């Protein structure tokens, strides 16, 4: 029953999130194989602002210290990703498993558990083994890559599943497909519209890659359900990103349709097959025709065996959608929609942060949560949420550790979660992005999303105020022990 001011459940899980390539470094250590990000970050001319993850935050050597920080911040959970190429350096199902890589992640897991922190493990955060890209085109070979991903998932369940009970198959498959194969802004940087890309076809590749990601997810979950769930008793899901969209012109029904279509192109693309075992949204079929790969009856039967436990939501911001006029170009990936940060009246969607694409829009976060819960009906964990403060990239440490914008952002977004719970959504956890300032992909070491300041010269870490406050921000919004109705 909705109450006047819903609270977070007592057993609400919370903590901080990271990803392997953004923090680990140690790229040539411990038998790790190359990933597509190693290659991408070393292209000349640079496509990543001359930055790379060779050292990053040196978490590979400093994880104990980083986990001490988690303890100091009061986190009960920590989300990190495993680098596929540390576990299977060449990536494939017939390639050797690297025991040193297994040992490294065993240490991480054990060290978290010793501190009473629950590990949440992402299997794939964009770092495909380079060898698979070279061998058969990586994500472009739908049949091959899903078998290799399934095998990699099996190794992880077998070797870590006695202690890891929370699995996320993929992080943001949309970004992998679109940035990797449509705009070329992320590894492997393929695109037919980006001047810096020499290979790729924006009109077809993102859609093929999307199917490969969906089927890889499905294989890993079906495997977990069949062979591991009954003994390991864990949960498994996927983390999908996607902004919330409002119509640019509140009076124009075509803009209302455009908002919905924009979200279907982003989220429904993956969520329909993954959570509903259904075909892609109708609006995608309509616009893309046979460029959108079909699901065969076998694919559907696999999707049906891949029922997962939760919807992992990565949410940062919202935008306005204005309907495109005329036919969408063949390279369009957005659903023939213009994305804007101001509506027709010139009202901004939210308060500016330290990054041009990110404005704080907590009211729309509430709508987003409520919409997603209604559509897909799975308990939601927010697996990423956070921001850089205005001007933070230019600040010295002493200034940066004082981060009122981030504190307000966390407060407002946690309030939005409470309001969506009031709307009837089941929301079970929250991970702030990120534990540390880290490599922000093609933006290099500019934007600082961390609750911990990283000095990239000395690699010293310093907690920002928000890191120490998140615990209280959450505790204030928690009620009595949940009554089991969820
Ligand atoms: C990704 C993170 C990234 C963050 C901020 C998400 O898209 O999962 O790796 O650092 O957003 O851009």
XYZ file of C-alpha atoms and ligand atoms in Angstrom:
498
model
C 0.000 0.000 0.000
C 1.305 3.465 -0.853
C 2.106 5.579 2.198
C 2.529 9.329 2.516
C 6.307 9.087 2.562
C 7.688 5.703 1.646
C 11.003 4.683 3.132
C 13.840 2.563 1.880
C 13.539 -0.993 3.164
C 15.701 -1.871 6.180
C 17.554 -4.461 4.133
C 18.266 -2.001 1.311
C 21.698 -2.913 -0.055
C 24.074 -0.119 -0.877
C 27.643 0.582 -1.737
C 29.866 1.797 -4.526
C 30.663 0.570 -8.032
C 33.709 0.358 -10.292
C 34.801 -1.411 -13.496
C 37.999 -3.346 -14.161
C 39.539 -1.320 -16.967
C 38.722 1.991 -15.303
C 40.637 1.246 -12.096
C 42.819 -1.855 -12.211
C 45.915 -0.996 -14.245
C 48.450 -3.839 -14.151
C 47.518 -4.566 -17.746
C 50.612 -6.624 -18.432
C 50.676 -8.386 -15.097
C 49.340 -11.672 -13.831
C 49.066 -13.228 -17.273
C 46.294 -10.855 -18.405
C 45.528 -10.830 -22.130
C 44.820 -7.657 -24.071
C 41.286 -6.329 -24.360
C 39.781 -4.110 -27.062
C 40.220 -1.165 -24.678
C 43.993 -1.662 -24.480
C 44.100 -1.429 -28.239
C 41.680 1.487 -28.477
C 43.521 3.568 -25.866
C 46.800 3.165 -27.710
C 45.568 4.193 -31.153
C 47.329 7.122 -32.773
C 46.065 9.753 -33.071
C 44.525 9.242 -29.655
C 40.782 8.755 -29.385
C 40.879 8.819 -25.580
C 42.501 12.183 -24.858
C 45.896 10.468 -24.652
C 44.740 8.477 -21.651
C 44.861 4.728 -21.148
C 44.235 2.171 -18.431
C 47.820 0.887 -18.199
C 48.037 2.133 -14.615
C 44.618 3.768 -14.057
C 44.130 3.818 -10.252
C 46.555 0.912 -9.781
C 43.810 -0.935 -7.963
C 45.554 -4.144 -9.034
C 48.165 -3.433 -6.351
C 46.118 -1.273 -4.004
C 42.845 -3.111 -3.592
C 43.315 -3.671 0.143
C 43.596 0.050 0.670
C 40.531 0.631 -1.521
C 38.525 -1.891 0.453
C 39.598 -0.179 3.670
C 37.939 2.909 2.219
C 34.748 0.943 1.549
C 34.800 -0.121 5.192
C 35.390 3.436 6.332
C 32.430 4.622 4.217
C 30.177 1.979 5.780
C 29.336 0.223 2.497
C 27.628 -3.137 2.775
C 28.150 -4.053 -0.882
C 30.619 -3.388 -3.663
C 30.085 -3.785 -7.396
C 33.157 -4.501 -9.519
C 33.801 -6.159 -12.855
C 35.997 -9.056 -13.829
C 38.302 -8.541 -16.796
C 37.493 -11.465 -19.113
C 41.076 -11.390 -20.434
C 42.533 -11.901 -16.945
C 40.537 -15.118 -16.625
C 40.888 -16.383 -20.206
C 43.604 -14.259 -21.823
C 42.611 -15.289 -25.346
C 38.929 -15.320 -24.449
C 37.692 -18.468 -26.220
C 36.053 -21.628 -24.945
C 39.041 -23.752 -25.977
C 41.653 -21.317 -24.693
C 43.498 -21.816 -21.406
C 42.239 -20.435 -18.099
C 44.752 -18.195 -16.347
C 45.148 -19.300 -12.724
C 46.861 -16.056 -11.757
C 43.777 -14.156 -12.860
C 41.557 -16.475 -10.851
C 43.830 -15.931 -7.853
C 43.569 -12.143 -8.201
C 39.759 -12.136 -8.151
C 39.727 -14.726 -5.357
C 41.774 -12.275 -3.327
C 39.342 -9.454 -4.093
C 36.335 -11.552 -3.126
C 37.913 -12.912 0.058
C 39.134 -9.534 1.100
C 35.649 -8.051 0.701
C 34.008 -10.893 2.585
C 36.533 -10.573 5.401
C 35.319 -6.993 5.797
C 31.672 -8.017 5.742
C 31.142 -6.450 2.308
C 28.989 -8.322 -0.233
C 30.577 -8.661 -3.678
C 28.432 -7.830 -6.717
C 30.240 -9.055 -9.784
C 29.791 -7.791 -13.341
C 31.077 -10.274 -15.902
C 31.436 -7.817 -18.738
C 32.083 -4.091 -18.579
C 33.079 -3.486 -22.234
C 36.522 -5.131 -22.208
C 36.241 -7.913 -24.789
C 39.436 -9.970 -25.157
C 41.250 -8.549 -28.181
C 41.978 -12.082 -29.384
C 38.253 -12.711 -29.960
C 37.940 -9.502 -31.919
C 40.885 -10.598 -34.058
C 39.707 -14.205 -34.372
C 36.168 -13.683 -35.612
C 35.177 -10.043 -35.212
C 34.199 -10.355 -31.533
C 30.649 -9.124 -30.939
C 29.972 -9.156 -34.677
C 29.835 -12.950 -34.725
C 26.598 -13.669 -32.902
C 26.979 -17.468 -32.835
C 30.612 -17.667 -31.791
C 30.743 -14.962 -29.175
C 27.720 -16.220 -27.218
C 29.381 -19.607 -26.819
C 32.628 -18.047 -25.660
C 30.793 -15.766 -23.235
C 28.855 -18.705 -21.853
C 32.074 -20.584 -21.228
C 33.674 -17.573 -19.544
C 30.566 -17.214 -17.356
C 30.795 -20.906 -16.464
C 34.406 -20.515 -15.333
C 33.383 -17.567 -13.135
C 30.381 -19.381 -11.613
C 32.522 -22.463 -10.967
C 35.473 -20.656 -9.476
C 33.794 -17.779 -7.628
C 30.151 -18.802 -7.218
C 30.747 -20.496 -3.852
C 31.235 -16.960 -2.471
C 29.676 -14.638 -5.051
C 25.873 -14.635 -4.929
C 25.175 -11.512 -6.956
C 25.920 -11.546 -10.659
C 25.481 -8.970 -13.389
C 26.072 -10.420 -16.855
C 26.612 -7.264 -18.889
C 27.089 -3.613 -18.166
C 25.180 -1.307 -20.512
C 24.977 -3.355 -23.691
C 23.568 -0.246 -25.437
C 26.855 1.606 -24.963
C 28.857 -1.369 -26.192
C 26.717 -1.679 -29.322
C 26.237 2.006 -30.136
C 29.472 3.632 -29.026
C 31.536 0.647 -30.091
C 29.916 0.042 -33.500
C 27.776 3.063 -34.493
C 29.503 6.261 -33.348
C 32.919 4.689 -32.839
C 33.525 6.675 -29.655
C 34.333 3.574 -27.594
C 36.341 0.417 -28.290
C 36.557 -1.149 -30.787
C 35.769 2.209 -32.399
C 33.964 0.994 -35.503
C 31.734 3.422 -37.392
C 30.898 4.612 -40.871
C 30.052 8.120 -39.648
C 33.135 8.869 -37.542
C 36.095 10.380 -39.406
C 38.537 8.693 -37.069
C 37.135 5.227 -37.816
C 38.499 3.318 -40.751
C 36.162 0.308 -40.442
C 32.555 -0.324 -39.600
C 28.997 0.054 -40.848
C 26.779 2.135 -38.620
C 23.656 1.027 -40.492
C 23.984 -2.635 -39.537
C 26.694 -3.426 -36.976
C 25.114 -2.014 -33.796
C 22.021 -4.162 -34.372
C 24.066 -7.327 -34.912
C 26.144 -6.601 -31.824
C 22.967 -5.962 -29.843
C 21.712 -9.424 -30.670
C 25.083 -10.960 -29.769
C 24.963 -9.243 -26.376
C 21.367 -10.294 -25.706
C 22.069 -13.921 -26.567
C 25.294 -13.930 -24.541
C 23.428 -12.638 -21.528
C 20.715 -15.233 -22.079
C 23.194 -18.092 -22.325
C 24.932 -17.094 -19.108
C 21.642 -16.793 -17.211
C 20.215 -20.034 -18.624
C 23.415 -21.787 -17.575
C 23.212 -20.309 -14.097
C 19.568 -21.330 -13.766
C 20.236 -24.865 -14.916
C 23.503 -25.746 -13.237
C 24.353 -23.329 -10.475
C 21.272 -21.692 -9.000
C 20.115 -24.599 -6.858
C 23.473 -24.991 -5.111
C 24.799 -21.450 -5.132
C 21.463 -19.759 -4.443
C 22.499 -16.452 -5.923
C 20.774 -13.842 -8.036
C 21.608 -12.771 -11.561
C 20.593 -9.828 -13.726
C 21.858 -7.259 -16.205
C 22.645 -3.546 -15.941
C 20.898 -1.396 -18.527
C 21.444 2.318 -18.934
C 19.125 4.826 -20.529
C 18.036 8.379 -19.857
C 14.420 9.245 -19.146
C 12.797 11.347 -21.881
C 10.056 13.960 -21.667
C 8.424 15.569 -24.725
C 10.183 18.730 -25.900
C 6.780 20.252 -26.627
C 4.405 19.108 -23.895
C 1.452 19.914 -26.175
C 2.629 17.924 -29.162
C 1.537 14.283 -29.211
C 4.304 13.561 -31.738
C 6.896 14.596 -29.149
C 5.187 12.431 -26.558
C 5.500 9.517 -28.976
C 9.099 10.476 -29.694
C 9.939 10.301 -25.962
C 8.507 6.847 -25.654
C 10.145 5.738 -28.893
C 13.528 7.069 -27.769
C 13.313 4.963 -24.587
C 12.177 1.896 -26.544
C 15.179 2.258 -28.850
C 17.467 2.426 -25.841
C 15.978 0.188 -23.179
C 13.255 -1.869 -24.884
C 15.865 -3.024 -27.422
C 17.445 -5.115 -24.643
C 14.709 -5.324 -22.032
C 11.999 -6.803 -24.283
C 13.990 -9.939 -25.120
C 15.764 -10.149 -21.749
C 12.892 -9.539 -19.332
C 9.852 -10.435 -21.414
C 11.372 -13.031 -23.810
C 9.695 -10.916 -26.523
C 10.817 -9.477 -29.837
C 12.317 -5.991 -30.065
C 9.866 -3.087 -29.706
C 7.566 -2.643 -32.711
C 8.875 0.867 -33.389
C 12.364 -0.566 -33.915
C 11.158 -3.190 -36.378
C 9.215 -0.509 -38.194
C 12.166 1.830 -38.614
C 14.973 -0.697 -39.066
C 13.288 -3.478 -41.048
C 15.550 -6.401 -41.759
C 18.622 -4.573 -40.475
C 17.400 -5.698 -37.079
C 18.312 -9.385 -36.756
C 15.454 -11.814 -36.139
C 15.209 -14.091 -33.121
C 14.772 -17.710 -34.224
C 12.460 -20.111 -32.350
C 15.610 -21.546 -30.709
C 16.654 -18.065 -29.614
C 13.237 -17.496 -28.061
C 13.378 -20.784 -26.249
C 16.774 -19.840 -24.813
C 15.458 -16.416 -23.803
C 12.606 -18.151 -22.011
C 15.068 -20.282 -20.022
C 16.993 -17.177 -19.026
C 14.618 -15.683 -16.484
C 16.689 -13.418 -14.280
C 16.171 -11.936 -10.841
C 16.518 -8.192 -11.093
C 16.771 -5.163 -13.329
C 20.101 -3.406 -12.796
C 19.587 0.257 -13.579
C 22.376 2.663 -14.412
C 20.852 6.122 -14.324
C 22.493 9.524 -14.580
C 20.246 12.020 -16.341
C 17.173 12.854 -18.434
C 16.489 14.778 -21.652
C 13.735 16.129 -23.883
C 12.757 14.394 -27.115
C 11.669 16.247 -30.248
C 10.277 14.148 -33.074
C 12.306 14.031 -36.264
C 10.607 15.172 -39.440
C 10.844 12.928 -42.466
C 12.462 9.524 -42.748
C 15.176 8.596 -40.278
C 18.606 8.308 -41.893
C 19.949 4.759 -42.152
C 22.623 5.604 -39.601
C 20.072 6.682 -36.978
C 20.205 4.719 -33.730
C 17.930 6.928 -31.617
C 14.506 6.358 -33.167
C 14.390 9.483 -35.326
C 14.444 11.791 -32.334
C 16.355 14.930 -31.503
C 17.696 14.968 -27.937
C 17.630 18.292 -26.110
C 18.415 19.595 -22.647
C 15.863 22.421 -22.780
C 12.181 22.153 -23.600
C 10.236 24.356 -26.015
C 9.877 27.071 -23.352
C 13.636 27.031 -22.750
C 13.313 25.367 -19.360
C 16.381 23.224 -18.613
C 15.796 19.568 -17.801
C 17.910 19.862 -14.666
C 20.862 21.515 -12.966
C 24.191 21.352 -14.798
C 26.905 19.090 -13.401
C 30.571 18.943 -14.340
C 29.798 17.107 -17.605
C 27.894 18.508 -20.555
C 25.633 15.459 -20.939
C 24.703 15.143 -17.292
C 22.125 17.295 -15.546
C 20.588 16.414 -12.223
C 16.930 15.433 -12.827
C 15.683 13.541 -9.763
C 11.962 14.027 -10.507
C 12.444 12.343 -13.849
C 14.442 9.592 -12.127
C 11.314 8.826 -10.120
C 9.288 8.620 -13.335
C 11.956 6.460 -14.923
C 12.007 3.981 -12.022
C 8.236 3.791 -11.939
C 7.990 3.295 -15.712
C 10.631 0.558 -15.729
C 9.102 -1.308 -12.810
C 5.673 -1.213 -14.441
C 7.009 -2.428 -17.776
C 9.311 -5.206 -16.689
C 8.097 -6.085 -13.197
C 11.470 -7.036 -11.736
C 12.953 -5.739 -8.494
C 15.309 -2.892 -9.349
C 18.834 -2.369 -8.097
C 20.350 0.951 -9.085
C 23.743 -0.332 -10.147
C 25.143 3.121 -11.020
C 24.219 6.686 -10.148
C 26.479 9.669 -9.621
C 28.050 12.762 -11.169
C 31.062 15.023 -11.319
C 30.547 18.388 -9.603
C 30.604 21.575 -11.700
C 34.228 22.572 -12.274
C 35.588 19.558 -10.432
C 37.944 18.523 -13.235
C 39.870 21.788 -12.732
C 39.995 21.671 -8.930
C 42.947 20.830 -6.707
C 42.427 18.108 -4.147
C 41.637 20.472 -1.262
C 38.748 21.949 -3.252
C 37.542 18.716 -4.836
C 37.046 16.883 -1.555
C 34.368 19.400 -0.699
C 31.581 18.232 -3.007
C 28.191 19.727 -2.074
C 26.782 19.246 -5.587
C 27.384 15.482 -5.369
C 25.922 15.305 -1.863
C 22.777 17.070 -3.073
C 22.638 14.804 -6.128
C 22.767 11.695 -3.915
C 20.136 13.113 -1.543
C 17.771 14.068 -4.340
C 18.151 10.751 -6.141
C 17.580 8.773 -2.954
C 14.450 10.840 -2.338
C 13.330 9.952 -5.866
C 13.819 6.263 -5.063
C 11.603 6.664 -1.991
C 8.954 8.355 -4.119
C 9.037 5.602 -6.703
C 8.655 3.052 -3.906
C 5.595 5.094 -2.947
C 4.395 4.636 -6.553
C 4.604 0.882 -5.990
C 8.065 0.045 -7.377
C 10.242 -2.560 -5.686
C 13.725 -1.096 -5.349
C 16.231 -3.096 -3.393
C 19.612 -1.451 -3.633
C 21.849 1.404 -4.727
C 25.432 1.663 -5.914
C 26.989 5.091 -6.243
C 29.269 5.542 -9.224
C 32.092 5.502 -8.374
C 34.284 4.466 -5.462
C 37.253 6.288 -7.005
C 37.889 8.965 -9.596
C 38.962 6.827 -12.524
C 39.485 6.505 -16.271
C 36.327 7.905 -17.838
C 36.778 5.959 -21.078
C 37.191 8.222 -24.108
C 37.033 11.280 -21.830
C 40.276 10.153 -20.216
C 41.101 11.262 -16.700
C 39.083 14.508 -16.958
C 35.646 13.937 -15.411
C 35.766 12.899 -11.764
C 32.856 10.669 -10.747
C 34.528 9.331 -7.597
C 33.531 9.759 -3.988
C 37.266 9.389 -3.433
C 39.722 11.834 -4.975
C 42.474 10.097 -6.937
C 45.764 11.911 -7.480
C 46.832 10.397 -10.797
C 50.498 11.277 -10.182
C 50.994 9.908 -6.687
C 47.946 7.581 -6.810
C 47.052 8.792 -3.345
C 43.364 8.483 -2.470
C 41.476 11.042 -0.391
C 37.842 10.665 0.657
C 35.494 13.413 -0.482
C 32.768 14.567 1.916
C 30.076 12.689 -0.023
C 31.853 9.385 0.622
C 31.490 9.805 4.341
C 27.924 11.100 4.195
C 26.216 8.546 1.955
C 25.748 6.173 4.868
C 23.738 8.768 6.810
C 21.829 9.907 3.734
C 20.602 6.333 3.323
C 20.101 5.563 7.014
C 17.821 8.628 7.351
C 15.560 7.208 4.665
C 15.328 3.674 6.047
C 12.342 2.317 7.886
C 11.808 -0.711 10.092
C 12.708 -4.227 8.896
C 10.814 -4.953 5.671
C 7.694 -7.043 6.268
C 8.320 -9.536 3.515
C 5.676 -8.180 1.161
C 8.397 -7.468 -1.407
C 29.473 3.327 -17.264
C 30.671 3.713 -16.457
C 30.982 5.196 -16.680
C 29.796 5.996 -16.193
C 29.938 7.509 -16.299
C 28.389 4.357 -17.319
O 28.035 4.527 -18.647
O 29.011 2.062 -16.921
O 31.714 2.876 -16.776
O 32.158 5.600 -16.087
O 28.643 5.631 -16.909
O 29.996 7.918 -17.617
